[in-house]
PDB file of C-alpha atoms and ligand atoms in Angstrom:
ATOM      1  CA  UNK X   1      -0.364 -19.853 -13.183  1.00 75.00           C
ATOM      2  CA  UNK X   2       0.623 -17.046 -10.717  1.00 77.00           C
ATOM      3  CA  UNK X   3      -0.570 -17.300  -7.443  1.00 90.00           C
ATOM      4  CA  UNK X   4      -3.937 -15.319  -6.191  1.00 93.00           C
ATOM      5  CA  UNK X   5      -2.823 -13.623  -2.732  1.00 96.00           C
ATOM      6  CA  UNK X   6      -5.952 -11.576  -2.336  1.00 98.00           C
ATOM      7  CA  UNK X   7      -9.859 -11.927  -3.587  1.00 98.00           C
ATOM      8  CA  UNK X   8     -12.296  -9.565  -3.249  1.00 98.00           C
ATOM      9  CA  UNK X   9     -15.668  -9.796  -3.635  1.00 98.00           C
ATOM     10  CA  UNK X  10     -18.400  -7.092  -3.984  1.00 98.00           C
ATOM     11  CA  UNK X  11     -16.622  -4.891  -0.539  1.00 98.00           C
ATOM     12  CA  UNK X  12     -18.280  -2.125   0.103  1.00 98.00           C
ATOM     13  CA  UNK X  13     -17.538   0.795   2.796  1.00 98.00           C
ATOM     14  CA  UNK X  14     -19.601   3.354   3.595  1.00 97.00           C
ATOM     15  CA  UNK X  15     -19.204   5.804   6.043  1.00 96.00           C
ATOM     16  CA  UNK X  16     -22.881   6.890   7.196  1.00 93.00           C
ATOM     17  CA  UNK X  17     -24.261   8.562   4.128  1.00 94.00           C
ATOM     18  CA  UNK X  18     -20.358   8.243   2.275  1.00 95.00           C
ATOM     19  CA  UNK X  19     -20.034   5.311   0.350  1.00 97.00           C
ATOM     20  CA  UNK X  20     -15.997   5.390   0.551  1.00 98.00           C
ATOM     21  CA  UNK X  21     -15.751   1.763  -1.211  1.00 98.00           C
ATOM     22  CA  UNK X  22     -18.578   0.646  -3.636  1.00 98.00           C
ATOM     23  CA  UNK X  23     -18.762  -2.793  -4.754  1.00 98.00           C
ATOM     24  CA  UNK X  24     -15.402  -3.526  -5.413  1.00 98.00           C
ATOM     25  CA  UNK X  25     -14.476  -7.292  -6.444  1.00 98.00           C
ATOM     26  CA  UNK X  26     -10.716  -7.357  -7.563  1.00 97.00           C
ATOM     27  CA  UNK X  27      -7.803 -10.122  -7.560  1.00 97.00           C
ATOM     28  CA  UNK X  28      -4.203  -9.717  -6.382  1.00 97.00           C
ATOM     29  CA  UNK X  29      -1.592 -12.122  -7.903  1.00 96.00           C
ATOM     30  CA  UNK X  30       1.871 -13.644  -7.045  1.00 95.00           C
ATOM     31  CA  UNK X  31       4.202 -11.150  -9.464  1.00 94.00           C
ATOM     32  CA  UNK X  32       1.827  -8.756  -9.829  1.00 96.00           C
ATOM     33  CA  UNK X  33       2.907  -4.346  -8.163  1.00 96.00           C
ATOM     34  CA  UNK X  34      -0.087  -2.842  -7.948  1.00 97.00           C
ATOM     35  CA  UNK X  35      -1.059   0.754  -8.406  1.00 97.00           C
ATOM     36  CA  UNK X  36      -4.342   1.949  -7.037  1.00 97.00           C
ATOM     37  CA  UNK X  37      -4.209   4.911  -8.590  1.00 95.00           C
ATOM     38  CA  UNK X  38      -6.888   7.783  -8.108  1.00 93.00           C
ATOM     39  CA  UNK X  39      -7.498  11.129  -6.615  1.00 92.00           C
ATOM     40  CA  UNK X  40      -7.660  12.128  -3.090  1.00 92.00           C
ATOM     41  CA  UNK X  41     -11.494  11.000  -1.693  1.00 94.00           C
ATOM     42  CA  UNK X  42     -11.119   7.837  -4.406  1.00 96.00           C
ATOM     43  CA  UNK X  43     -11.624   5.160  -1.522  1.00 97.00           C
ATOM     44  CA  UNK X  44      -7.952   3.673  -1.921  1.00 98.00           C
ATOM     45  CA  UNK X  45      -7.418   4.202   1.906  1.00 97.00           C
ATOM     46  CA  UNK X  46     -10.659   2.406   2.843  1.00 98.00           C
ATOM     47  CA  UNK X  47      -9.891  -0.253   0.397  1.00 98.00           C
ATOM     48  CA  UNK X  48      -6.569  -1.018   1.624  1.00 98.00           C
ATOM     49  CA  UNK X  49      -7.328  -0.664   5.793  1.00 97.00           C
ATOM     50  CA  UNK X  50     -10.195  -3.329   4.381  1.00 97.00           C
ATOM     51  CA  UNK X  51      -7.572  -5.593   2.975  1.00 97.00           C
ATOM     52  CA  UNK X  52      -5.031  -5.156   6.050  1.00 95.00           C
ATOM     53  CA  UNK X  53      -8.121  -5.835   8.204  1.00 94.00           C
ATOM     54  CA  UNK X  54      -7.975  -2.750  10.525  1.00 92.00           C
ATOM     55  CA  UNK X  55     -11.511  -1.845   8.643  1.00 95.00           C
ATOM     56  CA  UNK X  56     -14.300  -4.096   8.822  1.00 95.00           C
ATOM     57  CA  UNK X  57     -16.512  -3.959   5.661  1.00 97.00           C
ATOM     58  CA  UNK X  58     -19.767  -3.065   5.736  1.00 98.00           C
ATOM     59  CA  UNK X  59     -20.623  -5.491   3.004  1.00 98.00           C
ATOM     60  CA  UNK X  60     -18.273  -8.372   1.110  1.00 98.00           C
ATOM     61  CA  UNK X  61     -15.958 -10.688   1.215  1.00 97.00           C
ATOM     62  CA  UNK X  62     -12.186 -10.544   1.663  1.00 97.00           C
ATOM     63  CA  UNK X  63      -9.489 -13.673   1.050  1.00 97.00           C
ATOM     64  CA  UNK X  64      -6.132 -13.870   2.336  1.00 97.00           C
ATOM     65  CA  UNK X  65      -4.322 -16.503   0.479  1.00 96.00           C
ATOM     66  CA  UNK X  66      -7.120 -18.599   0.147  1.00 94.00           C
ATOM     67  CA  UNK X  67      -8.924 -18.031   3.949  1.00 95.00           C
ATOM     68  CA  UNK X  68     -11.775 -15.589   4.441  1.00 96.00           C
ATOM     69  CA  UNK X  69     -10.272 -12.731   7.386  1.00 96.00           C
ATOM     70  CA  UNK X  70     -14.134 -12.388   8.133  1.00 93.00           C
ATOM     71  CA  UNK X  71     -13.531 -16.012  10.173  1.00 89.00           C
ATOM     72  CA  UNK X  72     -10.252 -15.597  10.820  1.00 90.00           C
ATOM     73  CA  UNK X  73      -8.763 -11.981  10.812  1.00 86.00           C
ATOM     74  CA  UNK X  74      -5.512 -12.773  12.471  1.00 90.00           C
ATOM     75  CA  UNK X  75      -4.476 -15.023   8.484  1.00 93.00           C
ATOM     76  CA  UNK X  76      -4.674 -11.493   6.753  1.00 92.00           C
ATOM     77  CA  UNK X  77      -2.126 -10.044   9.506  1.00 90.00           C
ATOM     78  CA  UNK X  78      -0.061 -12.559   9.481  1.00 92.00           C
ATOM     79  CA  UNK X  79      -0.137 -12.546   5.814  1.00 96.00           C
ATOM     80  CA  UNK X  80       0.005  -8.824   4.933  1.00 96.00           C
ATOM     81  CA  UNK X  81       3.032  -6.327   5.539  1.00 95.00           C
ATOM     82  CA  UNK X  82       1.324  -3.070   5.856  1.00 95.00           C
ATOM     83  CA  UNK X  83       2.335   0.577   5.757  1.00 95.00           C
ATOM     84  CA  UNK X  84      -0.799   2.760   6.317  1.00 94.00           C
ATOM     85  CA  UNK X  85      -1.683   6.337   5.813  1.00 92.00           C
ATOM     86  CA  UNK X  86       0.326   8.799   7.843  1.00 83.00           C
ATOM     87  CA  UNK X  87       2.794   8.453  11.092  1.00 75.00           C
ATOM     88  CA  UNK X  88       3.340   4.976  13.065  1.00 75.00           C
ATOM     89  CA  UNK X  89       1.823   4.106  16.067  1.00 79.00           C
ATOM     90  CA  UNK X  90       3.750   4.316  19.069  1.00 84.00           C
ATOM     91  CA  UNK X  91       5.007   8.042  18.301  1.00 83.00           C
ATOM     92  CA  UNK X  92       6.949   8.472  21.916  1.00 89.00           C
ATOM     93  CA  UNK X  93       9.214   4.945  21.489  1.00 95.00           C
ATOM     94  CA  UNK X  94      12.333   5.697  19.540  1.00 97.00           C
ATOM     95  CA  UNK X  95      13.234   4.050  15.918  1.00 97.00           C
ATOM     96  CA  UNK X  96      15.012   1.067  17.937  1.00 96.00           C
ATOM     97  CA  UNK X  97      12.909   0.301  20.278  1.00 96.00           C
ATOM     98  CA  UNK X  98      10.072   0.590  18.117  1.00 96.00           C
ATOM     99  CA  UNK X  99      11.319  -1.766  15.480  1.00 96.00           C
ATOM    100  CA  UNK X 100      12.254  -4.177  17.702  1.00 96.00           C
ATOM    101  CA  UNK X 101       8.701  -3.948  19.693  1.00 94.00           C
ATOM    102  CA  UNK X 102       7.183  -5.102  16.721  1.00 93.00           C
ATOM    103  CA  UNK X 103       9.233  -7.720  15.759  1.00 94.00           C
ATOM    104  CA  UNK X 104       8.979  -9.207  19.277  1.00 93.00           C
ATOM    105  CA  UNK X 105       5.398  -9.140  18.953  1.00 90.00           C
ATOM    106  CA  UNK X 106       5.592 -10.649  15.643  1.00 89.00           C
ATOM    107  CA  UNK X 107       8.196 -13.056  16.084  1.00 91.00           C
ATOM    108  CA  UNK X 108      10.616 -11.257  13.591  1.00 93.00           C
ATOM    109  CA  UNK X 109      14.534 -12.243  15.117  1.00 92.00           C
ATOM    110  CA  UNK X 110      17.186  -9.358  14.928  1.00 88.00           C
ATOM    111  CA  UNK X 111      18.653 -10.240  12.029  1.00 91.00           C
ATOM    112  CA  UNK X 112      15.250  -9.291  10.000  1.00 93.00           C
ATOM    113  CA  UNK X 113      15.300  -5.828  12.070  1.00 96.00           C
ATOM    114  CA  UNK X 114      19.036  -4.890  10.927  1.00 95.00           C
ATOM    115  CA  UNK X 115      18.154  -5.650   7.579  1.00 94.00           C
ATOM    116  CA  UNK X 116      15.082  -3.614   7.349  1.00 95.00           C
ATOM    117  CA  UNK X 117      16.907  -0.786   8.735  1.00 96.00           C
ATOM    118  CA  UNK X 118      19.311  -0.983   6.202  1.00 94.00           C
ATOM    119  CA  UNK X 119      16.752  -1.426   3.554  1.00 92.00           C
ATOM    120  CA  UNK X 120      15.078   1.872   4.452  1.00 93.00           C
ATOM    121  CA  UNK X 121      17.990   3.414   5.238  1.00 93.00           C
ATOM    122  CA  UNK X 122      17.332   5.229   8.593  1.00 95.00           C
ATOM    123  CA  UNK X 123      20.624   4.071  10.721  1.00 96.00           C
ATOM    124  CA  UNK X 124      21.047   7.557  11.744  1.00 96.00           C
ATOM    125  CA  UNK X 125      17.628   7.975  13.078  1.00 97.00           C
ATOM    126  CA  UNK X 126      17.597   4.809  15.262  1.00 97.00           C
ATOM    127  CA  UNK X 127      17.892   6.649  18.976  1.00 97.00           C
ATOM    128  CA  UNK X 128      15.356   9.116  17.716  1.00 97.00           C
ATOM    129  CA  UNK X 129      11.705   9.316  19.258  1.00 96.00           C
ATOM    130  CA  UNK X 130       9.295   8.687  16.374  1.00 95.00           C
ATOM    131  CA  UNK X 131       7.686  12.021  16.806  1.00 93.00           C
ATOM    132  CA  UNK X 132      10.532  14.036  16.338  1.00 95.00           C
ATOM    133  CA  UNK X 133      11.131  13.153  12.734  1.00 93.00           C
ATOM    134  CA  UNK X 134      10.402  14.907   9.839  1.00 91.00           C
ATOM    135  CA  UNK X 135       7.636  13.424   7.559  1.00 90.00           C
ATOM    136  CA  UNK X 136       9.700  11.257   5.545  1.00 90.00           C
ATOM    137  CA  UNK X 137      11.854  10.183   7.800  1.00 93.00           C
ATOM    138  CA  UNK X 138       8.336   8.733   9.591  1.00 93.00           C
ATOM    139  CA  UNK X 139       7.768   7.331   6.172  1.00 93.00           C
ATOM    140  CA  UNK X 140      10.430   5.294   5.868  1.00 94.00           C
ATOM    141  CA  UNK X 141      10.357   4.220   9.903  1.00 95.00           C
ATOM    142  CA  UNK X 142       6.689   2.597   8.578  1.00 95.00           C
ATOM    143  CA  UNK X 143       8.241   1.145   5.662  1.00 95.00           C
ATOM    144  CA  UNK X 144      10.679  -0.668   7.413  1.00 95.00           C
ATOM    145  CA  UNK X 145       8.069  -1.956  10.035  1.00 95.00           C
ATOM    146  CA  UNK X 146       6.080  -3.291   6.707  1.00 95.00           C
ATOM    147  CA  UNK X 147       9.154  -5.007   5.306  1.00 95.00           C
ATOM    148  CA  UNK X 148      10.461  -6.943   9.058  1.00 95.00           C
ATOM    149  CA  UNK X 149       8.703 -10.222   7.998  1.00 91.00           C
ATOM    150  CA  UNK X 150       9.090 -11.242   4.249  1.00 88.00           C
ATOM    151  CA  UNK X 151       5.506 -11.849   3.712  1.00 94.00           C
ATOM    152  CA  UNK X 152       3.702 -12.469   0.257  1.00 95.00           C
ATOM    153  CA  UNK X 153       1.411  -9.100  -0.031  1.00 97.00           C
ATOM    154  CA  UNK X 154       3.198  -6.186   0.711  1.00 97.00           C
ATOM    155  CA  UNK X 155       0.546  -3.297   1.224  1.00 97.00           C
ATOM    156  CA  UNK X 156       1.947   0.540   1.215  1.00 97.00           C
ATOM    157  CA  UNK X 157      -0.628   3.285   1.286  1.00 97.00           C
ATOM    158  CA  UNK X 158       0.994   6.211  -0.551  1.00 95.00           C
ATOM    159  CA  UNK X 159       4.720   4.862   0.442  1.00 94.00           C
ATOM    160  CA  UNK X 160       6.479   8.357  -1.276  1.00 94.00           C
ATOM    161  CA  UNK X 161       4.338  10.762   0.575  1.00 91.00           C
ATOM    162  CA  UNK X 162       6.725  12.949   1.940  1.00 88.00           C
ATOM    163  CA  UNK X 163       9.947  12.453   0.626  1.00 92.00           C
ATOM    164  CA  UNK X 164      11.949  14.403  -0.742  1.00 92.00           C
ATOM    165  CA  UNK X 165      12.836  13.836  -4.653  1.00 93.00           C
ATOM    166  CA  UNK X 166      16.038  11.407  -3.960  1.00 92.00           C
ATOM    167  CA  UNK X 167      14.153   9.759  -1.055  1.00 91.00           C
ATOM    168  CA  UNK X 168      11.145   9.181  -3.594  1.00 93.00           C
ATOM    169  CA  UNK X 169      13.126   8.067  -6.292  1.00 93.00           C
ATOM    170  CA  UNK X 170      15.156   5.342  -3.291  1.00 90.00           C
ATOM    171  CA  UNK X 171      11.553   4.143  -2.197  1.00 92.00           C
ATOM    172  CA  UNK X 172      10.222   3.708  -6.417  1.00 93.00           C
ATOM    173  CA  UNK X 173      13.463   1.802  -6.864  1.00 90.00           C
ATOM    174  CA  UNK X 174      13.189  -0.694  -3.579  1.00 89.00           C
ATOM    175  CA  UNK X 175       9.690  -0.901  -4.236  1.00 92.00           C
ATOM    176  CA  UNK X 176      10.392  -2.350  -8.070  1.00 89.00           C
ATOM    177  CA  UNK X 177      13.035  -4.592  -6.400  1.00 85.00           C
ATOM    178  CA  UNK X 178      11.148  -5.887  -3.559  1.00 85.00           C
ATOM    179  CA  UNK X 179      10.910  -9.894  -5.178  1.00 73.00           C
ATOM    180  CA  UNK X 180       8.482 -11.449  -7.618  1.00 76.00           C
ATOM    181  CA  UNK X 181       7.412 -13.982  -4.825  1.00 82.00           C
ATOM    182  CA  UNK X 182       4.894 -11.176  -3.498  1.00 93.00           C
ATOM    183  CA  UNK X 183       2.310  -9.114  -4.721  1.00 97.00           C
ATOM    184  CA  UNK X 184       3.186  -5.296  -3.491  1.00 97.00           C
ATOM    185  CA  UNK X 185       0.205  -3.053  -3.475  1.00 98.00           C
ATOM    186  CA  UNK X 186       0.473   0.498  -3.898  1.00 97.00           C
ATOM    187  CA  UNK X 187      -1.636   3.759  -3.319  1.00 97.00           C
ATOM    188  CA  UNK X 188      -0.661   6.918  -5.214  1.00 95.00           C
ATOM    189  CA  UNK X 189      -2.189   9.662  -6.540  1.00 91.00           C
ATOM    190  CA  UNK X 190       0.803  10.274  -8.417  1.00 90.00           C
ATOM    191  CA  UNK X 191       0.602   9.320 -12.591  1.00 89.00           C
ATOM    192  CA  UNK X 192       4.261   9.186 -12.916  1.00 90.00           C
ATOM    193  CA  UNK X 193       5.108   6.920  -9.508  1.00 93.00           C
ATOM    194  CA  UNK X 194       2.398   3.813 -11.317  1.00 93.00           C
ATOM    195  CA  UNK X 195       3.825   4.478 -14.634  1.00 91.00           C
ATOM    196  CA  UNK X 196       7.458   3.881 -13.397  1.00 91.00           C
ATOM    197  CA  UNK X 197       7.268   1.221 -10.994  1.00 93.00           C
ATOM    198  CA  UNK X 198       3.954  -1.195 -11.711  1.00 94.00           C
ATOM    199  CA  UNK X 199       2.978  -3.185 -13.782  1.00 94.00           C
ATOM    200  CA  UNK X 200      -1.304  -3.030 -12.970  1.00 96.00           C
ATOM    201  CA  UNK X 201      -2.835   0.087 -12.653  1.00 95.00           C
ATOM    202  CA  UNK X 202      -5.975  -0.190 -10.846  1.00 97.00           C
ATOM    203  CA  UNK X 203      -7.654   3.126 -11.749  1.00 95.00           C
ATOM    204  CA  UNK X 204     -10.160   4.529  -8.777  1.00 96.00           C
ATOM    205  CA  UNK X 205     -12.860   7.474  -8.612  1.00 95.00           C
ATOM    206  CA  UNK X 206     -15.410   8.038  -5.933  1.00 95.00           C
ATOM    207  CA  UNK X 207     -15.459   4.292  -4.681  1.00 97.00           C
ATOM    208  CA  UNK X 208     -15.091   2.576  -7.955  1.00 96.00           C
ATOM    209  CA  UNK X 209     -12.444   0.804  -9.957  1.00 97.00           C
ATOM    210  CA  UNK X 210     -13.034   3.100 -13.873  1.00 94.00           C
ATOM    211  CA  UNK X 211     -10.076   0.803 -14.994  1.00 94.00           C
ATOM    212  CA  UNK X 212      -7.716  -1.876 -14.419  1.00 96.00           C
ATOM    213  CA  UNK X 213      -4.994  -3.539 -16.431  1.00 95.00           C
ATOM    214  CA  UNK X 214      -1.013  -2.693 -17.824  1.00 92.00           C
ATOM    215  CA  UNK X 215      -0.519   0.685 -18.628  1.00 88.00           C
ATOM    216  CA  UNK X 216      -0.285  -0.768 -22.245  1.00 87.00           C
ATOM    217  CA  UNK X 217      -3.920  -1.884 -22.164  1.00 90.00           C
ATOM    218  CA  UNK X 218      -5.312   0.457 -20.940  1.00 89.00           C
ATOM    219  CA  UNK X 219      -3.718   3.159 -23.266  1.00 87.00           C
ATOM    220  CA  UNK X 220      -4.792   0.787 -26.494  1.00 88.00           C
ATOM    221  CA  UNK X 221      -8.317   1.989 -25.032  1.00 85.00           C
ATOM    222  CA  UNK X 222      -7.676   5.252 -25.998  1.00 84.00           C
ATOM    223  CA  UNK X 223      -5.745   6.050 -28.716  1.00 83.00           C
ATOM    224  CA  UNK X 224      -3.710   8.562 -29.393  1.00 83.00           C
ATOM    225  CA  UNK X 225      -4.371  10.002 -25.746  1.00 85.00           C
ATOM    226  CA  UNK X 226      -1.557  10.369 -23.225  1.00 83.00           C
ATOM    227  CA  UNK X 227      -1.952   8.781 -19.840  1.00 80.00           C
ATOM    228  CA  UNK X 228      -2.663  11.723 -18.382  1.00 83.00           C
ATOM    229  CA  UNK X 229      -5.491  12.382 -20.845  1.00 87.00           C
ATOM    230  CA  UNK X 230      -6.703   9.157 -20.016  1.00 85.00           C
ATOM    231  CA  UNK X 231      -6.471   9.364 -16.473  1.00 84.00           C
ATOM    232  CA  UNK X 232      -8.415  13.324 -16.352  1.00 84.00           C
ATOM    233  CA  UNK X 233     -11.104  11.668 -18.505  1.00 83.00           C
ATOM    234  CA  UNK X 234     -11.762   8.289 -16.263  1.00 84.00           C
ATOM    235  CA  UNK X 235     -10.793   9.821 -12.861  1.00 83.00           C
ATOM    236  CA  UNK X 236     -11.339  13.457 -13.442  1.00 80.00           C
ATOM    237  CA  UNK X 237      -7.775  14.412 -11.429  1.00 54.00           C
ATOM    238  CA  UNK X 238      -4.670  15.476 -13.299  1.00 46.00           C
ATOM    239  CA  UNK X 239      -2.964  13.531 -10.750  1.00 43.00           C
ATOM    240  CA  UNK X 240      -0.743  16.463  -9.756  1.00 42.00           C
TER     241      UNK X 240
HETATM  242  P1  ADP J   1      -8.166   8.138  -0.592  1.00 53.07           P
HETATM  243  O1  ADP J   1      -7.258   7.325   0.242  1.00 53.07           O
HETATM  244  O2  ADP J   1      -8.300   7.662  -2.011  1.00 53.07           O
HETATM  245  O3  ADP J   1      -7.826   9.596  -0.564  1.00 53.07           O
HETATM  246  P2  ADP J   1     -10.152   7.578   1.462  1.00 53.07           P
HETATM  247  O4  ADP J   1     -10.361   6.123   1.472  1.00 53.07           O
HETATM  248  O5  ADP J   1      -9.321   8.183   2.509  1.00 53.07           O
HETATM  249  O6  ADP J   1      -9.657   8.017  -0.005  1.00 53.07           O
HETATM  250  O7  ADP J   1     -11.575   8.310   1.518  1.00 53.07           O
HETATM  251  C1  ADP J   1     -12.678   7.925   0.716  1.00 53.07           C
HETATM  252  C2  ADP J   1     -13.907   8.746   1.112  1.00 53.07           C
HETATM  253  O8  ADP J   1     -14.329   8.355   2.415  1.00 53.07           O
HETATM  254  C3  ADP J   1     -13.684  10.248   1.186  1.00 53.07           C
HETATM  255  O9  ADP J   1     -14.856  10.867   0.744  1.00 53.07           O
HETATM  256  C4  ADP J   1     -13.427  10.491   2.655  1.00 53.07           C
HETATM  257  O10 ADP J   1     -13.784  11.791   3.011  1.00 53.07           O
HETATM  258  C5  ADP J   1     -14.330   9.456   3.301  1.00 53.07           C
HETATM  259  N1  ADP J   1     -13.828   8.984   4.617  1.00 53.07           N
HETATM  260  C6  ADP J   1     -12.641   8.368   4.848  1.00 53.07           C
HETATM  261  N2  ADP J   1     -12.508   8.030   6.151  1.00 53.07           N
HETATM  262  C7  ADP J   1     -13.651   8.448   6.755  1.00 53.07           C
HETATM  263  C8  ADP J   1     -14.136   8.383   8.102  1.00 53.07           C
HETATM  264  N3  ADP J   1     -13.436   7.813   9.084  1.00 53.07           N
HETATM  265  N4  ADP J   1     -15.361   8.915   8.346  1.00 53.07           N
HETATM  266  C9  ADP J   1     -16.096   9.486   7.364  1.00 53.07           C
HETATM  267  N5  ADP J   1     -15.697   9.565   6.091  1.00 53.07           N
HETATM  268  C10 ADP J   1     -14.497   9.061   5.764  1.00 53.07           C
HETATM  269 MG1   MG J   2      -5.512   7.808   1.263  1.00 53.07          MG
END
């Protein structure tokens, strides 16, 4: 039996009179790369800053290999690699210094910084302030900060978001190579990015999983229908 990294039960967000997340229970297991798939406004940021604990719910529960984060948030930190939404923190550090800031406060050695570097391939960037690079290049500065620790849920909220076509395709193709140990959770609105590197699609519209299963499966549903027929009908997006 593959292992279950993350259980949620009935987690709900809602932002005043938004309800970003609604009643979501889901489980992540050892093996398993993740799509949470949807259109903009679908809730997968919410649901992932939930997960990675920089959101507290407003109702349900959330395990981290096995431990609640309510009682003790600091398990789903030291459990989770995260890359959220948007830049890094910390915009006025360069590349260096700002890798190696948060391995120290991790306890990552050097070693584990080098190889992340390599890994998301910004060597030339390294005596660079964070906030003078382009989009993608602050991208794959957050990847790398996700990927210092080898840790078994890997959570990337739209990791190609952007990147240039090479850079996207270098990203899909680490991504699908990252290690079955884990279970690597991504956000995309993007059809063709959960087609070609998960295996779960996790299907969201206005706060609610519409479907959630292989590609396969969730085709059989339909058929005759492409998965972008599919995905228009359940999630009312074209996806791009
Ligand atoms: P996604 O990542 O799928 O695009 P989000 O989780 O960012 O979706 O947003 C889900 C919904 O919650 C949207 O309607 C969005 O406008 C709303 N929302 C997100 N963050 C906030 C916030 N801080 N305050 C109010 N509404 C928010
Ligand atoms: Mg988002």
């Amino acid at each position: 039996m593959p292992k279950e990294l993350v259980k949620i039960e009935n987690l709900t967000k809602d932002y005043g009179r938004i309800v970003a997340v609604k009643n979501i229970s889901l489980d992540f297991n050892e093996g398993e790369i993740v799509a949470l798939l949807g259109p903009n406004g679908a809730g997968k940021s919410t649901l992932m800053n939930m997960i990675a604990g920089y959101l507290s719910p407003s109702n349900g529960e959330i395990f981290v290999c096995g431990k609640s984060i309510k009682s003790d948030p600091l398990w789903g930190k030291e459990h989770i690699g995260f890359l959220p939404e948007g830049a890094p923190l910390y915009a006025d550090l360069t590349v260096k210094q700002f890798l190696n800031y948060m391995a120290e406060l991790r306890g990552v050695s050097r070693d584990k910084v080098n190889q992340a570097i390599k890994l998301a391939n910004i060597e030339e960037v390294l005596d660079q302030k964070v906030e003078t690079l382009s989009k993608g290049y602050q991208r794959r500065v957050g990847f790398a900060q996700s990927v210092l620790d080898d840790l078994p849920i890997l959570m990337l909220d739209e990791p190609t978001d952007g990147l240039d076509p090479n850079q996207k395709k270098h990203m899909r193709s680490l991504i699908a190579k990252m290690g079955k140990k884990k279970v690597i959770i991504i956000s995309t609105h993007l059809l063709e990015e959960a087609e070609e590197v998960c295996n779960r699609i996790v299907l969201m519209k206005q706060g609610e999983v519409v479907a959630d299963g292989t590609l396969k499966k969730i085709l059989s549903k339909y058929k005759g229908k492409t998965l972008e027929e599919v995905f228009f009908k359940l999630a009312g997006d074209k996806g791009e």
